């Protein structure tokens, strides 16, 4: 990565590496009964350490994602592409007190609000929670992801 690493990019460094992940779906529209599954995640620097390129895999679902700091918007951006043709684009902010990113999906379907929090837990953990609700308050998705760094 570039040296010195800009302060806003330093917040991304804990994601670098290989991870084992647990995906916990609570009952919702996308998962009426809820379920739990195992998967993996990897992340590496790209473009001189300005961005992260990641891959997440769980079952038959694969996604590629890029996270970086957008100096024009003064916000973090997270874009995810899936093998099912879905593209998610979120903007976020870093909260130093909670060591977490708070994300808002900017290309959500009409009438749906989706927010998520990604928290860095110690040196070897990342916990994320994603909640999507429609305008009537019906839960479309309620997903927790707990990732542990591979040793």
PDB file of C-alpha atoms in Angstrom:
ATOM      1  CA  UNK A   1       0.000   0.000   0.000  1.00  0.00           C
ATOM      2  CA  UNK A   2       0.908   3.647  -0.346  1.00  0.00           C
ATOM      3  CA  UNK A   3       3.116   5.134   2.342  1.00  0.00           C
ATOM      4  CA  UNK A   4       2.158   6.768   4.515  1.00  0.00           C
ATOM      5  CA  UNK A   5      -1.299   5.231   4.533  1.00  0.00           C
ATOM      6  CA  UNK A   6      -3.870   8.053   4.725  1.00  0.00           C
ATOM      7  CA  UNK A   7      -5.771   8.080   8.013  1.00  0.00           C
ATOM      8  CA  UNK A   8      -9.111   7.268   6.369  1.00  0.00           C
ATOM      9  CA  UNK A   9      -7.603   4.241   4.591  1.00  0.00           C
ATOM     10  CA  UNK A  10      -6.015   2.898   7.809  1.00  0.00           C
ATOM     11  CA  UNK A  11      -9.509   1.965   9.035  1.00  0.00           C
ATOM     12  CA  UNK A  12      -9.675  -0.679   6.285  1.00  0.00           C
ATOM     13  CA  UNK A  13      -6.455  -2.475   7.218  1.00  0.00           C
ATOM     14  CA  UNK A  14      -8.063  -4.869   9.768  1.00  0.00           C
ATOM     15  CA  UNK A  15     -10.066  -6.526   6.945  1.00  0.00           C
ATOM     16  CA  UNK A  16      -6.960  -7.760   5.113  1.00  0.00           C
ATOM     17  CA  UNK A  17      -6.571 -11.534   5.180  1.00  0.00           C
ATOM     18  CA  UNK A  18      -8.559 -14.752   5.112  1.00  0.00           C
ATOM     19  CA  UNK A  19     -11.619 -15.318   7.268  1.00  0.00           C
ATOM     20  CA  UNK A  20     -14.069 -18.052   8.234  1.00  0.00           C
ATOM     21  CA  UNK A  21     -17.596 -16.691   8.474  1.00  0.00           C
ATOM     22  CA  UNK A  22     -20.915 -17.701   9.975  1.00  0.00           C
ATOM     23  CA  UNK A  23     -24.047 -16.285   8.318  1.00  0.00           C
ATOM     24  CA  UNK A  24     -27.099 -16.137  10.596  1.00  0.00           C
ATOM     25  CA  UNK A  25     -30.386 -15.306   8.861  1.00  0.00           C
ATOM     26  CA  UNK A  26     -33.247 -14.480  11.190  1.00  0.00           C
ATOM     27  CA  UNK A  27     -36.781 -15.092   9.864  1.00  0.00           C
ATOM     28  CA  UNK A  28     -37.636 -12.513   7.186  1.00  0.00           C
ATOM     29  CA  UNK A  29     -39.076 -12.227   3.692  1.00  0.00           C
ATOM     30  CA  UNK A  30     -35.880 -13.589   2.079  1.00  0.00           C
ATOM     31  CA  UNK A  31     -35.524 -16.374   4.654  1.00  0.00           C
ATOM     32  CA  UNK A  32     -38.957 -17.183   6.162  1.00  0.00           C
ATOM     33  CA  UNK A  33     -37.617 -19.869   8.506  1.00  0.00           C
ATOM     34  CA  UNK A  34     -34.190 -18.336   9.046  1.00  0.00           C
ATOM     35  CA  UNK A  35     -31.000 -20.381   8.782  1.00  0.00           C
ATOM     36  CA  UNK A  36     -27.328 -20.518   9.627  1.00  0.00           C
ATOM     37  CA  UNK A  37     -24.538 -21.359   7.218  1.00  0.00           C
ATOM     38  CA  UNK A  38     -20.754 -21.264   7.021  1.00  0.00           C
ATOM     39  CA  UNK A  39     -18.599 -19.471   4.483  1.00  0.00           C
ATOM     40  CA  UNK A  40     -15.354 -17.642   3.851  1.00  0.00           C
ATOM     41  CA  UNK A  41     -14.142 -14.130   3.179  1.00  0.00           C
ATOM     42  CA  UNK A  42     -10.854 -12.766   1.856  1.00  0.00           C
ATOM     43  CA  UNK A  43      -9.637  -9.189   1.398  1.00  0.00           C
ATOM     44  CA  UNK A  44      -6.537  -7.645  -0.140  1.00  0.00           C
ATOM     45  CA  UNK A  45      -5.264  -4.197  -1.080  1.00  0.00           C
ATOM     46  CA  UNK A  46      -5.672  -2.993  -4.673  1.00  0.00           C
ATOM     47  CA  UNK A  47      -4.817   0.223  -6.532  1.00  0.00           C
ATOM     48  CA  UNK A  48      -1.790   1.118  -4.407  1.00  0.00           C
ATOM     49  CA  UNK A  49      -3.626   0.396  -1.170  1.00  0.00           C
ATOM     50  CA  UNK A  50      -6.422   2.895  -1.738  1.00  0.00           C
ATOM     51  CA  UNK A  51      -9.103   0.191  -1.883  1.00  0.00           C
ATOM     52  CA  UNK A  52      -9.867  -3.316  -0.677  1.00  0.00           C
ATOM     53  CA  UNK A  53     -10.931  -6.089  -3.007  1.00  0.00           C
ATOM     54  CA  UNK A  54     -12.793  -8.860  -1.262  1.00  0.00           C
ATOM     55  CA  UNK A  55     -14.510 -12.133  -1.982  1.00  0.00           C
ATOM     56  CA  UNK A  56     -17.236 -13.717   0.131  1.00  0.00           C
ATOM     57  CA  UNK A  57     -18.510 -17.250  -0.404  1.00  0.00           C
ATOM     58  CA  UNK A  58     -21.352 -19.065   1.320  1.00  0.00           C
ATOM     59  CA  UNK A  59     -22.872 -22.155  -0.256  1.00  0.00           C
ATOM     60  CA  UNK A  60     -23.501 -21.469  -3.940  1.00  0.00           C
ATOM     61  CA  UNK A  61     -23.396 -17.693  -3.415  1.00  0.00           C
ATOM     62  CA  UNK A  62     -20.273 -15.726  -4.258  1.00  0.00           C
ATOM     63  CA  UNK A  63     -19.725 -11.997  -4.140  1.00  0.00           C
ATOM     64  CA  UNK A  64     -16.870  -9.657  -4.995  1.00  0.00           C
ATOM     65  CA  UNK A  65     -16.704  -6.335  -3.267  1.00  0.00           C
ATOM     66  CA  UNK A  66     -14.656  -3.170  -3.166  1.00  0.00           C
ATOM     67  CA  UNK A  67     -14.387  -0.814  -0.202  1.00  0.00           C
ATOM     68  CA  UNK A  68     -12.594   2.514  -0.252  1.00  0.00           C
ATOM     69  CA  UNK A  69     -12.722   6.088   0.894  1.00  0.00           C
ATOM     70  CA  UNK A  70     -14.279   8.469  -1.629  1.00  0.00           C
ATOM     71  CA  UNK A  71     -12.504  11.791  -1.172  1.00  0.00           C
ATOM     72  CA  UNK A  72     -15.163  13.569  -3.267  1.00  0.00           C
ATOM     73  CA  UNK A  73     -18.058  12.403  -1.079  1.00  0.00           C
ATOM     74  CA  UNK A  74     -15.993  12.337   2.124  1.00  0.00           C
ATOM     75  CA  UNK A  75     -17.470   8.937   2.848  1.00  0.00           C
ATOM     76  CA  UNK A  76     -16.569   5.293   2.566  1.00  0.00           C
ATOM     77  CA  UNK A  77     -18.081   3.408  -0.347  1.00  0.00           C
ATOM     78  CA  UNK A  78     -18.833  -0.281  -0.516  1.00  0.00           C
ATOM     79  CA  UNK A  79     -19.880  -1.894  -3.788  1.00  0.00           C
ATOM     80  CA  UNK A  80     -20.773  -5.590  -3.956  1.00  0.00           C
ATOM     81  CA  UNK A  81     -21.348  -7.733  -7.043  1.00  0.00           C
ATOM     82  CA  UNK A  82     -22.903 -11.200  -6.750  1.00  0.00           C
ATOM     83  CA  UNK A  83     -23.026 -14.305  -8.917  1.00  0.00           C
ATOM     84  CA  UNK A  84     -26.824 -13.841  -9.008  1.00  0.00           C
ATOM     85  CA  UNK A  85     -26.489 -10.490 -10.793  1.00  0.00           C
ATOM     86  CA  UNK A  86     -27.139  -8.277  -7.773  1.00  0.00           C
ATOM     87  CA  UNK A  87     -25.192  -5.045  -7.313  1.00  0.00           C
ATOM     88  CA  UNK A  88     -25.306  -3.229  -3.961  1.00  0.00           C
ATOM     89  CA  UNK A  89     -23.850   0.221  -3.473  1.00  0.00           C
ATOM     90  CA  UNK A  90     -23.550   1.669   0.023  1.00  0.00           C
ATOM     91  CA  UNK A  91     -22.015   4.748   1.579  1.00  0.00           C
ATOM     92  CA  UNK A  92     -20.714   4.747   5.114  1.00  0.00           C
ATOM     93  CA  UNK A  93     -18.929   6.475   7.924  1.00  0.00           C
ATOM     94  CA  UNK A  94     -16.378   5.246  10.453  1.00  0.00           C
ATOM     95  CA  UNK A  95     -17.195   5.504  14.165  1.00  0.00           C
ATOM     96  CA  UNK A  96     -13.968   5.384  16.166  1.00  0.00           C
ATOM     97  CA  UNK A  97     -15.754   4.957  19.516  1.00  0.00           C
ATOM     98  CA  UNK A  98     -17.455   1.722  18.435  1.00  0.00           C
ATOM     99  CA  UNK A  99     -14.745   0.694  15.918  1.00  0.00           C
ATOM    100  CA  UNK A 100     -17.423   0.240  13.314  1.00  0.00           C
ATOM    101  CA  UNK A 101     -18.616   1.334   9.912  1.00  0.00           C
ATOM    102  CA  UNK A 102     -22.270   2.305   9.510  1.00  0.00           C
ATOM    103  CA  UNK A 103     -23.539   1.729   5.956  1.00  0.00           C
ATOM    104  CA  UNK A 104     -26.643   2.835   4.067  1.00  0.00           C
ATOM    105  CA  UNK A 105     -27.625   1.115   0.837  1.00  0.00           C
ATOM    106  CA  UNK A 106     -28.068   3.854  -1.773  1.00  0.00           C
ATOM    107  CA  UNK A 107     -29.553   1.738  -4.566  1.00  0.00           C
ATOM    108  CA  UNK A 108     -32.205  -0.090  -2.547  1.00  0.00           C
ATOM    109  CA  UNK A 109     -35.432  -1.131  -4.262  1.00  0.00           C
ATOM    110  CA  UNK A 110     -38.232   1.404  -3.989  1.00  0.00           C
ATOM    111  CA  UNK A 111     -39.734   1.438  -0.507  1.00  0.00           C
ATOM    112  CA  UNK A 112     -36.896  -0.542   1.103  1.00  0.00           C
ATOM    113  CA  UNK A 113     -34.395   0.845   3.599  1.00  0.00           C
ATOM    114  CA  UNK A 114     -31.283  -1.186   4.311  1.00  0.00           C
ATOM    115  CA  UNK A 115     -28.660  -0.267   6.861  1.00  0.00           C
ATOM    116  CA  UNK A 116     -25.761  -2.256   8.167  1.00  0.00           C
ATOM    117  CA  UNK A 117     -23.019  -2.027  10.733  1.00  0.00           C
ATOM    118  CA  UNK A 118     -19.618  -3.664  10.386  1.00  0.00           C
ATOM    119  CA  UNK A 119     -17.683  -3.756  13.654  1.00  0.00           C
ATOM    120  CA  UNK A 120     -14.045  -4.697  14.121  1.00  0.00           C
ATOM    121  CA  UNK A 121     -13.744  -6.951  17.166  1.00  0.00           C
ATOM    122  CA  UNK A 122     -10.207  -7.133  18.519  1.00  0.00           C
ATOM    123  CA  UNK A 123      -7.499  -8.214  16.077  1.00  0.00           C
ATOM    124  CA  UNK A 124      -9.224 -11.287  14.665  1.00  0.00           C
ATOM    125  CA  UNK A 125     -12.945 -10.596  14.407  1.00  0.00           C
ATOM    126  CA  UNK A 126     -15.392  -8.737  12.207  1.00  0.00           C
ATOM    127  CA  UNK A 127     -19.108  -8.726  13.000  1.00  0.00           C
ATOM    128  CA  UNK A 128     -21.695  -7.324  10.604  1.00  0.00           C
ATOM    129  CA  UNK A 129     -25.434  -6.866  10.926  1.00  0.00           C
ATOM    130  CA  UNK A 130     -27.660  -6.061   7.943  1.00  0.00           C
ATOM    131  CA  UNK A 131     -31.294  -5.059   8.359  1.00  0.00           C
ATOM    132  CA  UNK A 132     -33.634  -4.312   5.440  1.00  0.00           C
ATOM    133  CA  UNK A 133     -37.225  -3.187   6.004  1.00  0.00           C
ATOM    134  CA  UNK A 134     -39.964  -2.031   3.663  1.00  0.00           C
ATOM    135  CA  UNK A 135     -41.935   1.179   4.191  1.00  0.00           C
ATOM    136  CA  UNK A 136     -44.519  -0.760   6.278  1.00  0.00           C
ATOM    137  CA  UNK A 137     -41.787  -1.956   8.654  1.00  0.00           C
ATOM    138  CA  UNK A 138     -41.847  -5.537   7.364  1.00  0.00           C
ATOM    139  CA  UNK A 139     -38.400  -7.124   7.707  1.00  0.00           C
ATOM    140  CA  UNK A 140     -37.066  -8.045   4.274  1.00  0.00           C
ATOM    141  CA  UNK A 141     -33.711  -9.317   5.578  1.00  0.00           C
ATOM    142  CA  UNK A 142     -32.083  -9.636   9.003  1.00  0.00           C
ATOM    143  CA  UNK A 143     -28.586 -11.062   8.641  1.00  0.00           C
ATOM    144  CA  UNK A 144     -25.678 -11.282  11.079  1.00  0.00           C
ATOM    145  CA  UNK A 145     -22.228 -12.247   9.808  1.00  0.00           C
ATOM    146  CA  UNK A 146     -19.500 -13.227  12.279  1.00  0.00           C
ATOM    147  CA  UNK A 147     -16.056 -13.597  10.747  1.00  0.00           C
ATOM    148  CA  UNK A 148     -12.930 -14.904  12.449  1.00  0.00           C
ATOM    149  CA  UNK A 149      -9.458 -14.499  10.991  1.00  0.00           C
ATOM    150  CA  UNK A 150      -7.780 -17.715   9.916  1.00  0.00           C
ATOM    151  CA  UNK A 151      -4.567 -18.368  11.838  1.00  0.00           C
TER     152      UNK A 151
END
